[in-house]
Amino acid sequence: MDGVVPWDHTTTGATAPQGFVRPDFAKAAPRGTIVVFHGNGEFAWMRPDMVDAFTRRGFRVFLYEYPGYGGRVGRPSEAAIVPDAQAVIRALDNAGCGPIYVWGQSLGSGVAAAVCADATLPVHGLTLVTPWDTIANVGLSIYPYLPIRLLMTDKYDSIANLEHFRHPICVIRGDRDEIIPPSLSLNLFAHLPEPKKMILKEGYGHGDWPDTADLPWWDDALDFIAPRK
């Protein structure tokens, strides 16, 4: 766990660890806190590069961990994850860590959208990296002859979930994504409310573009969802 430790707090009724933070997480951050929802093939603590990119730009970072991942007890279902993550965001806001922003990647983009469906949640901006429109459409792209919508219990309908989101949304995608068909990311973007921005990584696939902390695309995304004052 390079540079991060388990969060030393747990919301009511939750199992630990709900996330990972830098040891100096309590230190003031001029631009607020980014809550990160990771992809399917990783654990929260595996993203020290992301922590570095956000920290050097004035944010503190909370790497949320799903139930059933990274040593957490539970099942990683939409019904379990969404209220748990919302409780974490409210706890962070109540602890003075705001403003809160959300960053989701791949699977985490669907989680982030579902979490932000609650209009009362204190989230001020959202970035979705390699997102889908609905998880059912991802399933149909793989198994076009199966009744996917009837078989899936998790809906993760990002179009519906973000219909009433009224803060900046940045979508980052590769035009050669081999996991999430680009048409699904484009369909999502077309349905998102304003203000919104798309960053296209030409020639890249499913989040495989360079991501060292000094690259300017981080600023392009973060300055849109959290404008510098």
Short mmCIF file of N, CA and C in Angstrom, two decimals, residues 21 25 27-36 54 58-63 88-89 92-93 95-103 122-125 222 225-226:
data_model
loop_
_atom_site.label_atom_id
_atom_site.label_comp_id
_atom_site.label_asym_id
_atom_site.label_seq_id
_atom_site.Cartn_x
_atom_site.Cartn_y
_atom_site.Cartn_z
N VAL A 21 -6.33 6.40 2.62
CA VAL A 21 -5.95 7.80 2.55
C VAL A 21 -4.46 7.94 2.83
N PHE A 25 -3.90 12.81 5.87
CA PHE A 25 -5.23 13.13 5.34
C PHE A 25 -5.90 14.28 6.09
N LYS A 27 -4.65 16.92 7.14
CA LYS A 27 -4.07 18.21 6.78
C LYS A 27 -4.99 18.95 5.83
N ALA A 28 -5.09 20.26 6.01
CA ALA A 28 -5.97 21.06 5.16
C ALA A 28 -5.54 20.98 3.70
N ALA A 29 -6.54 20.96 2.81
CA ALA A 29 -6.29 20.95 1.36
C ALA A 29 -7.07 22.10 0.75
N PRO A 30 -6.39 23.00 0.03
CA PRO A 30 -7.06 24.21 -0.44
C PRO A 30 -8.20 23.99 -1.41
N ARG A 31 -8.21 22.86 -2.13
CA ARG A 31 -9.24 22.66 -3.15
C ARG A 31 -10.26 21.59 -2.76
N GLY A 32 -10.16 21.03 -1.55
CA GLY A 32 -11.16 20.06 -1.12
C GLY A 32 -10.68 18.62 -1.24
N THR A 33 -11.65 17.71 -1.37
CA THR A 33 -11.37 16.27 -1.35
C THR A 33 -11.95 15.59 -2.58
N ILE A 34 -11.16 14.68 -3.18
CA ILE A 34 -11.64 13.86 -4.28
C ILE A 34 -11.85 12.44 -3.77
N VAL A 35 -13.06 11.92 -3.94
CA VAL A 35 -13.38 10.54 -3.60
C VAL A 35 -13.29 9.72 -4.89
N VAL A 36 -12.44 8.69 -4.87
CA VAL A 36 -12.15 7.90 -6.06
C VAL A 36 -12.83 6.54 -5.98
N PHE A 54 -3.51 14.12 -7.71
CA PHE A 54 -4.50 14.98 -7.06
C PHE A 54 -3.87 15.81 -5.94
N GLY A 58 -3.54 20.24 -5.02
CA GLY A 58 -4.24 20.91 -3.93
C GLY A 58 -5.41 20.18 -3.34
N PHE A 59 -5.58 18.89 -3.65
CA PHE A 59 -6.68 18.11 -3.11
C PHE A 59 -6.17 17.08 -2.09
N ARG A 60 -7.02 16.72 -1.13
CA ARG A 60 -6.80 15.49 -0.39
C ARG A 60 -7.57 14.39 -1.13
N VAL A 61 -7.19 13.14 -0.92
CA VAL A 61 -7.74 12.05 -1.72
C VAL A 61 -8.25 10.94 -0.82
N PHE A 62 -9.46 10.45 -1.13
CA PHE A 62 -10.06 9.31 -0.44
C PHE A 62 -10.29 8.22 -1.48
N LEU A 63 -9.58 7.11 -1.33
CA LEU A 63 -9.72 5.97 -2.24
C LEU A 63 -10.75 5.00 -1.66
N VAL A 88 -20.12 7.63 3.35
CA VAL A 88 -18.73 8.09 3.45
C VAL A 88 -18.63 9.55 3.02
N ILE A 89 -19.24 9.90 1.91
CA ILE A 89 -19.17 11.27 1.41
C ILE A 89 -19.78 12.24 2.40
N LEU A 92 -17.36 12.65 5.32
CA LEU A 92 -16.23 13.51 4.96
C LEU A 92 -16.65 14.97 4.95
N ASP A 93 -17.81 15.26 4.39
CA ASP A 93 -18.29 16.63 4.35
C ASP A 93 -18.54 17.16 5.77
N ALA A 95 -17.06 16.29 8.37
CA ALA A 95 -15.77 16.43 9.05
C ALA A 95 -14.98 17.63 8.54
N GLY A 96 -15.57 18.41 7.64
CA GLY A 96 -14.90 19.61 7.15
C GLY A 96 -13.96 19.36 5.99
N CYS A 97 -14.14 18.25 5.26
CA CYS A 97 -13.25 17.90 4.15
C CYS A 97 -13.72 18.45 2.81
N GLY A 98 -14.82 19.21 2.82
CA GLY A 98 -15.35 19.72 1.57
C GLY A 98 -14.55 20.87 1.01
N PRO A 99 -14.87 21.27 -0.23
CA PRO A 99 -15.87 20.66 -1.10
C PRO A 99 -15.45 19.27 -1.57
N ILE A 100 -16.44 18.42 -1.80
CA ILE A 100 -16.20 17.05 -2.22
C ILE A 100 -16.41 16.91 -3.73
N TYR A 101 -15.48 16.22 -4.37
CA TYR A 101 -15.59 15.90 -5.80
C TYR A 101 -15.48 14.38 -5.94
N VAL A 102 -16.02 13.85 -7.03
CA VAL A 102 -16.02 12.41 -7.24
C VAL A 102 -15.33 12.09 -8.56
N TRP A 103 -14.53 11.01 -8.53
CA TRP A 103 -13.79 10.55 -9.72
C TRP A 103 -14.01 9.05 -9.84
N PRO A 122 -23.54 16.12 -0.98
CA PRO A 122 -22.67 17.30 -1.14
C PRO A 122 -21.50 17.04 -2.08
N VAL A 123 -21.80 16.82 -3.35
CA VAL A 123 -20.78 16.61 -4.38
C VAL A 123 -20.83 17.80 -5.33
N HIS A 124 -19.66 18.37 -5.63
CA HIS A 124 -19.61 19.62 -6.41
C HIS A 124 -19.08 19.45 -7.82
N GLY A 125 -18.64 18.25 -8.16
CA GLY A 125 -18.14 18.00 -9.51
C GLY A 125 -17.81 16.53 -9.67
N LEU A 222 -9.48 18.43 -13.88
CA LEU A 222 -9.71 18.96 -12.53
C LEU A 222 -10.09 20.43 -12.53
N ILE A 225 -13.94 20.55 -13.29
CA ILE A 225 -14.89 20.18 -12.24
C ILE A 225 -14.67 20.98 -10.95
N ALA A 226 -13.47 21.50 -10.77
CA ALA A 226 -13.14 22.26 -9.55
C ALA A 226 -12.32 23.48 -9.95
#
